Amino acid sequence: MSARSEPRLLEHVALDGERLHTVFTPGRGTPLLLCNDFIANLDVLDEFVAALDRPVLCFDLPGIGTSADVSRFRRMSALTRLLARLLDHYRLDTPVDVMGIGWGGLLAQQFAHGHRDRVRRLVLAGTSSGQLMFPGRLASLMRLARPGALGAIAPDGQNARSVFGGRRNDECGAIAQAMARATAPTNRGYAAQLYALAGYSSLPWLHRLNVPTLVMAGDDDAIVPMVNARVLALLLPQAKLKIIRGGGHWFVLERTDEVVRILDEFLESRFAPSAADQDSTF
């Protein structure tokens, strides 16, 4: 775990008619812009962010966490323009690293596609290419379809495991602890994230997304099956695929130390995809 000497900077930033709750955590090296999963507020990622020894910028989209409610609905491309303005607000003018988890992985892909000059490296965790994907377990998806707080469906390790996947109740207990800090989205916040997702797919242009990319997946993910990560790694020109054995959808919370080690290795290396990286996709 990292030890930080500087305090986090918490703000509510006004951008294009929206007011976003943001947290900037100082550190050494290239800043990491972290895009969270569907209706998950940034507090869920506290332990993960604390373990990263680098600057991290987290945000809640409109209607999520303590961000103000949605002023207007936006597609993915319009949401990425909000992110570009957020980087401007923090005077992050040089390219940053971008990580997306689940739904946030779609936003991260779109940001790298539409704002390529602002992205140094891309990390996609437990995500897919959009609506044209291999679906997860129906029972898990149905439990996520209710617009309430994530903590209500994962009050303990056993429930977290049954919804998100993961092979060990003790590891999934870390998910339940994090989800206890989840807050329910507003109705408009929930609908806005579904609206951005509707009809969205990165498949038409993934082969042109020429940015070094780490694709991570848990092999027991109940929400976004691992095959979706294999598709991403196959299509992205500079992709490295890493499978978290026994990990579920929230493997960043289950296996934080392991994920941080893999992440640091990728972000700090002179990355070039090898034949082994490509052959591991199928």
mmCIF file of C-alpha atoms in Angstrom:
data_model
loop_
_atom_site.group_PDB
_atom_site.id
_atom_site.type_symbol
_atom_site.label_atom_id
_atom_site.label_comp_id
_atom_site.label_asym_id
_atom_site.label_seq_id
_atom_site.Cartn_x
_atom_site.Cartn_y
_atom_site.Cartn_z
ATOM 1 C CA MET A 1 0.000 0.000 0.000
ATOM 2 C CA SER A 2 1.285 3.470 -0.799
ATOM 3 C CA ALA A 3 1.935 6.153 1.768
ATOM 4 C CA ARG A 4 0.914 9.620 0.595
ATOM 5 C CA SER A 5 2.110 12.794 2.258
ATOM 6 C CA GLU A 6 -0.237 15.202 0.466
ATOM 7 C CA PRO A 7 -3.990 15.272 1.160
ATOM 8 C CA ARG A 8 -6.620 14.513 -1.448
ATOM 9 C CA LEU A 9 -8.270 17.444 -3.183
ATOM 10 C CA LEU A 10 -12.078 17.133 -3.134
ATOM 11 C CA GLU A 11 -14.087 19.489 -5.318
ATOM 12 C CA HIS A 12 -17.417 19.953 -7.027
ATOM 13 C CA VAL A 13 -16.474 21.173 -10.491
ATOM 14 C CA ALA A 14 -18.930 23.005 -12.767
ATOM 15 C CA LEU A 15 -18.561 21.839 -16.383
ATOM 16 C CA ASP A 16 -20.951 22.539 -19.271
ATOM 17 C CA GLY A 17 -24.043 22.805 -17.097
ATOM 18 C CA GLU A 18 -23.114 19.831 -14.877
ATOM 19 C CA ARG A 19 -21.568 19.817 -11.411
ATOM 20 C CA LEU A 20 -19.259 16.841 -10.842
ATOM 21 C CA HIS A 21 -17.890 15.552 -7.563
ATOM 22 C CA THR A 22 -14.186 14.964 -8.155
ATOM 23 C CA VAL A 23 -11.236 13.758 -6.100
ATOM 24 C CA PHE A 24 -7.624 14.300 -7.111
ATOM 25 C CA THR A 25 -5.136 12.175 -5.166
ATOM 26 C CA PRO A 26 -1.511 13.352 -5.541
ATOM 27 C CA GLY A 27 1.413 11.069 -6.243
ATOM 28 C CA ARG A 28 4.428 10.546 -8.484
ATOM 29 C CA GLY A 29 4.409 10.017 -12.233
ATOM 30 C CA THR A 30 1.777 10.274 -14.951
ATOM 31 C CA PRO A 31 -1.726 10.980 -13.632
ATOM 32 C CA LEU A 32 -4.334 8.236 -13.961
ATOM 33 C CA LEU A 33 -7.881 9.212 -14.954
ATOM 34 C CA LEU A 34 -10.170 6.582 -13.428
ATOM 35 C CA CYS A 35 -13.601 5.901 -14.990
ATOM 36 C CA ASN A 36 -15.859 3.953 -12.637
ATOM 37 C CA ASP A 37 -18.413 1.214 -13.309
ATOM 38 C CA PHE A 38 -22.166 1.531 -13.829
ATOM 39 C CA ILE A 39 -23.831 3.700 -11.114
ATOM 40 C CA ALA A 40 -20.816 3.199 -8.799
ATOM 41 C CA ASN A 41 -19.732 6.319 -6.905
ATOM 42 C CA LEU A 42 -16.034 7.025 -6.480
ATOM 43 C CA ASP A 43 -16.034 6.177 -2.734
ATOM 44 C CA VAL A 44 -16.298 2.494 -3.702
ATOM 45 C CA LEU A 45 -12.729 2.694 -5.037
ATOM 46 C CA ASP A 46 -11.119 4.240 -1.934
ATOM 47 C CA GLU A 47 -8.868 1.262 -1.085
ATOM 48 C CA PHE A 48 -7.861 0.735 -4.704
ATOM 49 C CA VAL A 49 -6.911 4.397 -5.179
ATOM 50 C CA ALA A 50 -5.025 4.436 -1.863
ATOM 51 C CA ALA A 51 -2.902 1.522 -3.086
ATOM 52 C CA LEU A 52 -1.806 3.389 -6.227
ATOM 53 C CA ASP A 53 1.457 5.307 -5.823
ATOM 54 C CA ARG A 54 0.611 7.782 -8.599
ATOM 55 C CA PRO A 55 -1.668 10.789 -9.096
ATOM 56 C CA VAL A 56 -5.276 9.648 -9.565
ATOM 57 C CA LEU A 57 -8.255 11.715 -10.741
ATOM 58 C CA CYS A 58 -11.666 10.199 -9.924
ATOM 59 C CA PHE A 59 -15.086 11.657 -10.631
ATOM 60 C CA ASP A 60 -18.776 10.921 -10.248
ATOM 61 C CA LEU A 61 -20.886 11.468 -13.327
ATOM 62 C CA PRO A 62 -24.077 13.548 -12.979
ATOM 63 C CA GLY A 63 -26.636 11.908 -10.712
ATOM 64 C CA ILE A 64 -24.017 9.623 -9.136
ATOM 65 C CA GLY A 65 -22.598 9.995 -5.628
ATOM 66 C CA THR A 66 -22.688 13.636 -4.551
ATOM 67 C CA SER A 67 -22.543 15.054 -8.080
ATOM 68 C CA ALA A 68 -25.522 17.239 -8.932
ATOM 69 C CA ASP A 69 -28.347 15.610 -10.834
ATOM 70 C CA VAL A 70 -28.257 15.319 -14.619
ATOM 71 C CA SER A 71 -28.958 18.555 -16.502
ATOM 72 C CA ARG A 72 -29.131 16.854 -19.908
ATOM 73 C CA PHE A 73 -28.593 13.356 -21.236
ATOM 74 C CA ARG A 74 -25.409 12.729 -23.196
ATOM 75 C CA ARG A 75 -24.060 9.987 -25.430
ATOM 76 C CA MET A 76 -20.595 8.530 -24.767
ATOM 77 C CA SER A 77 -18.874 10.968 -27.120
ATOM 78 C CA ALA A 78 -20.454 13.935 -25.335
ATOM 79 C CA LEU A 79 -19.431 12.530 -21.948
ATOM 80 C CA THR A 80 -15.817 12.366 -23.120
ATOM 81 C CA ARG A 81 -15.948 16.095 -23.824
ATOM 82 C CA LEU A 82 -16.821 16.565 -20.150
ATOM 83 C CA LEU A 83 -13.735 14.524 -19.247
ATOM 84 C CA ALA A 84 -11.525 16.647 -21.506
ATOM 85 C CA ARG A 85 -12.794 19.766 -19.726
ATOM 86 C CA LEU A 86 -12.167 18.082 -16.387
ATOM 87 C CA LEU A 87 -8.514 17.537 -17.355
ATOM 88 C CA ASP A 88 -8.353 21.191 -18.392
ATOM 89 C CA HIS A 89 -9.722 22.208 -14.987
ATOM 90 C CA TYR A 90 -6.887 20.350 -13.258
ATOM 91 C CA ARG A 91 -4.365 21.707 -15.804
ATOM 92 C CA LEU A 92 -3.419 18.224 -16.957
ATOM 93 C CA ASP A 93 -2.205 19.322 -20.372
ATOM 94 C CA THR A 94 0.146 16.433 -21.122
ATOM 95 C CA PRO A 95 -1.216 12.948 -21.968
ATOM 96 C CA VAL A 96 -2.574 10.981 -19.009
ATOM 97 C CA ASP A 97 -3.150 7.296 -18.423
ATOM 98 C CA VAL A 98 -6.823 6.290 -18.496
ATOM 99 C CA MET A 99 -8.390 3.299 -16.723
ATOM 100 C CA GLY A 100 -11.997 2.188 -17.125
ATOM 101 C CA ILE A 101 -13.819 -0.431 -15.053
ATOM 102 C CA GLY A 102 -16.927 -2.136 -16.465
ATOM 103 C CA TRP A 103 -19.231 0.572 -17.872
ATOM 104 C CA GLY A 104 -16.381 3.017 -17.323
ATOM 105 C CA GLY A 105 -14.282 0.939 -19.706
ATOM 106 C CA LEU A 106 -16.615 1.971 -22.525
ATOM 107 C CA LEU A 107 -16.171 5.616 -21.565
ATOM 108 C CA ALA A 108 -12.395 5.113 -21.435
ATOM 109 C CA GLN A 109 -12.372 3.547 -24.921
ATOM 110 C CA GLN A 110 -14.420 6.415 -26.316
ATOM 111 C CA PHE A 111 -12.157 8.989 -24.661
ATOM 112 C CA ALA A 112 -9.056 7.360 -26.164
ATOM 113 C CA HIS A 113 -10.787 7.275 -29.552
ATOM 114 C CA GLY A 114 -12.024 10.868 -29.557
ATOM 115 C CA HIS A 115 -9.146 12.475 -27.626
ATOM 116 C CA ARG A 116 -6.172 10.339 -28.660
ATOM 117 C CA ASP A 117 -3.673 13.156 -28.080
ATOM 118 C CA ARG A 118 -4.609 13.236 -24.379
ATOM 119 C CA VAL A 119 -4.080 9.519 -23.671
ATOM 120 C CA ARG A 120 -0.671 7.950 -23.030
ATOM 121 C CA ARG A 121 -1.833 4.457 -22.075
ATOM 122 C CA LEU A 122 -5.197 2.760 -21.658
ATOM 123 C CA VAL A 123 -6.316 0.145 -19.109
ATOM 124 C CA LEU A 124 -9.607 -1.721 -19.576
ATOM 125 C CA ALA A 125 -10.809 -3.801 -16.614
ATOM 126 C CA GLY A 126 -13.816 -6.126 -16.695
ATOM 127 C CA THR A 127 -15.312 -4.449 -19.737
ATOM 128 C CA SER A 128 -16.474 -5.076 -23.293
ATOM 129 C CA SER A 129 -17.002 -3.282 -26.597
ATOM 130 C CA GLY A 130 -20.543 -2.158 -25.722
ATOM 131 C CA GLN A 131 -23.974 -3.571 -26.425
ATOM 132 C CA LEU A 132 -22.630 -6.037 -29.009
ATOM 133 C CA MET A 133 -21.046 -8.218 -26.334
ATOM 134 C CA PHE A 134 -21.271 -11.682 -24.851
ATOM 135 C CA PRO A 135 -23.769 -11.204 -21.989
ATOM 136 C CA GLY A 136 -23.269 -12.145 -18.362
ATOM 137 C CA ARG A 137 -25.431 -14.331 -16.138
ATOM 138 C CA LEU A 138 -29.078 -13.363 -16.407
ATOM 139 C CA ALA A 139 -29.667 -13.640 -12.649
ATOM 140 C CA SER A 140 -26.794 -11.227 -11.930
ATOM 141 C CA LEU A 141 -27.885 -8.755 -14.600
ATOM 142 C CA MET A 142 -31.455 -8.786 -13.274
ATOM 143 C CA ARG A 143 -30.267 -7.924 -9.765
ATOM 144 C CA LEU A 144 -28.256 -5.001 -11.165
ATOM 145 C CA ALA A 145 -31.253 -3.753 -13.160
ATOM 146 C CA ARG A 146 -32.813 -2.110 -10.099
ATOM 147 C CA PRO A 147 -31.737 1.531 -9.725
ATOM 148 C CA GLY A 148 -30.730 1.259 -6.065
ATOM 149 C CA ALA A 149 -27.424 1.327 -4.215
ATOM 150 C CA LEU A 150 -24.957 -1.420 -5.084
ATOM 151 C CA GLY A 151 -24.497 -2.170 -1.399
ATOM 152 C CA ALA A 152 -28.083 -3.417 -1.170
ATOM 153 C CA ILE A 153 -27.331 -6.327 -3.491
ATOM 154 C CA ALA A 154 -23.924 -7.136 -2.000
ATOM 155 C CA PRO A 155 -24.227 -6.806 1.801
ATOM 156 C CA ASP A 156 -21.706 -9.603 2.415
ATOM 157 C CA GLY A 157 -19.128 -11.706 0.604
ATOM 158 C CA GLN A 158 -21.527 -14.494 -0.283
ATOM 159 C CA ASN A 159 -23.999 -12.129 -1.947
ATOM 160 C CA ALA A 160 -21.209 -10.217 -3.692
ATOM 161 C CA ARG A 161 -19.901 -13.486 -5.061
ATOM 162 C CA SER A 162 -23.319 -14.602 -6.291
ATOM 163 C CA VAL A 163 -23.869 -11.325 -8.176
ATOM 164 C CA PHE A 164 -20.421 -10.357 -9.456
ATOM 165 C CA GLY A 165 -18.567 -13.671 -9.524
ATOM 166 C CA GLY A 166 -15.322 -14.601 -7.811
ATOM 167 C CA ARG A 167 -14.370 -17.943 -6.380
ATOM 168 C CA ARG A 168 -13.770 -17.076 -2.715
ATOM 169 C CA ASN A 169 -16.210 -15.586 -0.237
ATOM 170 C CA ASP A 170 -13.381 -14.076 1.825
ATOM 171 C CA GLU A 171 -12.040 -12.144 -1.181
ATOM 172 C CA CYS A 172 -15.559 -11.099 -2.168
ATOM 173 C CA GLY A 173 -15.960 -9.762 1.352
ATOM 174 C CA ALA A 174 -13.715 -6.879 0.278
ATOM 175 C CA ILE A 175 -16.293 -6.078 -2.417
ATOM 176 C CA ALA A 176 -19.070 -5.999 0.174
ATOM 177 C CA GLN A 177 -17.039 -3.668 2.393
ATOM 178 C CA ALA A 178 -16.468 -1.285 -0.525
ATOM 179 C CA MET A 179 -20.106 -1.485 -1.635
ATOM 180 C CA ALA A 180 -21.177 -0.405 1.850
ATOM 181 C CA ARG A 181 -19.998 3.056 0.768
ATOM 182 C CA ALA A 182 -22.128 2.972 -2.391
ATOM 183 C CA THR A 183 -25.002 5.420 -2.649
ATOM 184 C CA ALA A 184 -28.075 5.074 -4.815
ATOM 185 C CA PRO A 185 -28.014 7.101 -8.053
ATOM 186 C CA THR A 186 -30.788 9.527 -8.823
ATOM 187 C CA ASN A 187 -33.392 8.234 -11.251
ATOM 188 C CA ARG A 188 -32.018 10.584 -13.922
ATOM 189 C CA GLY A 189 -28.436 9.517 -13.155
ATOM 190 C CA TYR A 190 -29.378 5.866 -13.610
ATOM 191 C CA ALA A 191 -31.279 6.601 -16.828
ATOM 192 C CA ALA A 192 -28.468 8.794 -18.176
ATOM 193 C CA GLN A 193 -25.937 5.963 -17.958
ATOM 194 C CA LEU A 194 -28.347 3.619 -19.745
ATOM 195 C CA TYR A 195 -28.919 6.328 -22.382
ATOM 196 C CA ALA A 196 -25.166 6.679 -23.015
ATOM 197 C CA LEU A 197 -24.899 2.896 -23.382
ATOM 198 C CA ALA A 198 -27.894 2.484 -25.711
ATOM 199 C CA GLY A 199 -26.701 1.469 -29.161
ATOM 200 C CA TYR A 200 -23.059 2.053 -28.234
ATOM 201 C CA SER A 201 -20.295 -0.130 -29.676
ATOM 202 C CA SER A 202 -16.579 0.430 -30.147
ATOM 203 C CA LEU A 203 -16.244 -2.510 -32.557
ATOM 204 C CA PRO A 204 -16.214 -0.389 -35.763
ATOM 205 C CA TRP A 205 -13.048 1.478 -34.757
ATOM 206 C CA LEU A 206 -11.182 -0.625 -32.194
ATOM 207 C CA HIS A 207 -8.703 -1.772 -34.847
ATOM 208 C CA ARG A 208 -7.714 1.884 -35.311
ATOM 209 C CA LEU A 209 -7.261 2.656 -31.603
ATOM 210 C CA ASN A 210 -3.487 2.661 -31.707
ATOM 211 C CA VAL A 211 -2.658 3.218 -28.044
ATOM 212 C CA PRO A 212 -0.810 0.819 -25.714
ATOM 213 C CA THR A 213 -3.592 -0.980 -23.869
ATOM 214 C CA LEU A 214 -3.783 -3.394 -20.955
ATOM 215 C CA VAL A 215 -6.948 -5.505 -21.029
ATOM 216 C CA MET A 216 -7.720 -7.174 -17.690
ATOM 217 C CA ALA A 217 -10.455 -9.680 -16.917
ATOM 218 C CA GLY A 218 -11.513 -12.041 -14.173
ATOM 219 C CA ASP A 219 -12.123 -15.574 -15.415
ATOM 220 C CA ASP A 220 -15.185 -15.860 -13.137
ATOM 221 C CA ASP A 221 -16.792 -12.526 -14.053
ATOM 222 C CA ALA A 222 -20.585 -12.953 -13.871
ATOM 223 C CA ILE A 223 -21.367 -9.537 -15.403
ATOM 224 C CA VAL A 224 -18.923 -9.244 -18.323
ATOM 225 C CA PRO A 225 -17.660 -12.739 -19.258
ATOM 226 C CA MET A 226 -13.957 -13.061 -19.954
ATOM 227 C CA VAL A 227 -14.523 -13.742 -23.675
ATOM 228 C CA ASN A 228 -15.292 -10.034 -24.096
ATOM 229 C CA ALA A 229 -11.779 -9.164 -22.941
ATOM 230 C CA ARG A 230 -10.383 -11.627 -25.458
ATOM 231 C CA VAL A 231 -12.303 -9.863 -28.238
ATOM 232 C CA LEU A 232 -10.918 -6.484 -27.144
ATOM 233 C CA ALA A 233 -7.369 -7.796 -26.987
ATOM 234 C CA LEU A 234 -7.715 -9.402 -30.410
ATOM 235 C CA LEU A 235 -8.933 -6.217 -32.103
ATOM 236 C CA LEU A 236 -6.811 -3.573 -30.385
ATOM 237 C CA PRO A 237 -3.488 -3.126 -32.261
ATOM 238 C CA GLN A 238 -1.328 -2.656 -29.133
ATOM 239 C CA ALA A 239 -3.083 -4.788 -26.541
ATOM 240 C CA LYS A 240 -1.767 -6.941 -23.723
ATOM 241 C CA LEU A 241 -4.247 -9.336 -22.093
ATOM 242 C CA LYS A 242 -4.027 -10.267 -18.416
ATOM 243 C CA ILE A 243 -6.428 -12.768 -16.829
ATOM 244 C CA ILE A 244 -7.053 -12.667 -13.076
ATOM 245 C CA ARG A 245 -7.566 -16.309 -12.155
ATOM 246 C CA GLY A 246 -10.580 -16.797 -9.900
ATOM 247 C CA GLY A 247 -11.467 -13.119 -10.127
ATOM 248 C CA GLY A 248 -15.006 -11.839 -10.552
ATOM 249 C CA HIS A 249 -16.245 -8.589 -12.056
ATOM 250 C CA TRP A 250 -14.819 -6.450 -9.234
ATOM 251 C CA PHE A 251 -11.387 -8.093 -9.190
ATOM 252 C CA VAL A 252 -9.814 -4.657 -8.567
ATOM 253 C CA LEU A 253 -11.392 -4.863 -5.098
ATOM 254 C CA GLU A 254 -10.864 -8.598 -4.585
ATOM 255 C CA ARG A 255 -7.193 -8.648 -5.600
ATOM 256 C CA THR A 256 -6.094 -5.047 -5.131
ATOM 257 C CA ASP A 257 -2.407 -5.781 -4.475
ATOM 258 C CA GLU A 258 -2.160 -8.103 -7.483
ATOM 259 C CA VAL A 259 -3.954 -5.660 -9.774
ATOM 260 C CA VAL A 260 -1.803 -2.713 -8.641
ATOM 261 C CA ARG A 261 1.357 -4.715 -9.302
ATOM 262 C CA ILE A 262 0.192 -5.605 -12.829
ATOM 263 C CA LEU A 263 -0.939 -2.042 -13.451
ATOM 264 C CA ASP A 264 2.359 -0.536 -12.300
ATOM 265 C CA GLU A 265 4.323 -2.978 -14.437
ATOM 266 C CA PHE A 266 2.338 -2.003 -17.530
ATOM 267 C CA LEU A 267 2.291 1.751 -16.968
ATOM 268 C CA GLU A 268 5.983 1.945 -16.165
ATOM 269 C CA SER A 269 7.303 -0.403 -18.863
ATOM 270 C CA ARG A 270 8.449 0.341 -22.385
ATOM 271 C CA PHE A 271 5.474 -1.471 -23.804
ATOM 272 C CA ALA A 272 5.404 -3.160 -27.186
ATOM 273 C CA PRO A 273 2.972 -6.046 -27.847
ATOM 274 C CA SER A 274 4.701 -9.385 -28.256
ATOM 275 C CA ALA A 275 3.588 -12.486 -30.105
ATOM 276 C CA ALA A 276 2.783 -14.040 -26.738
ATOM 277 C CA ASP A 277 0.505 -11.122 -25.862
ATOM 278 C CA GLN A 278 -1.408 -11.537 -29.115
ATOM 279 C CA ASP A 279 -1.508 -15.335 -29.039
ATOM 280 C CA SER A 280 -3.010 -15.272 -25.552
ATOM 281 C CA THR A 281 -6.228 -13.755 -26.823
ATOM 282 C CA PHE A 282 -7.806 -16.991 -28.111
#
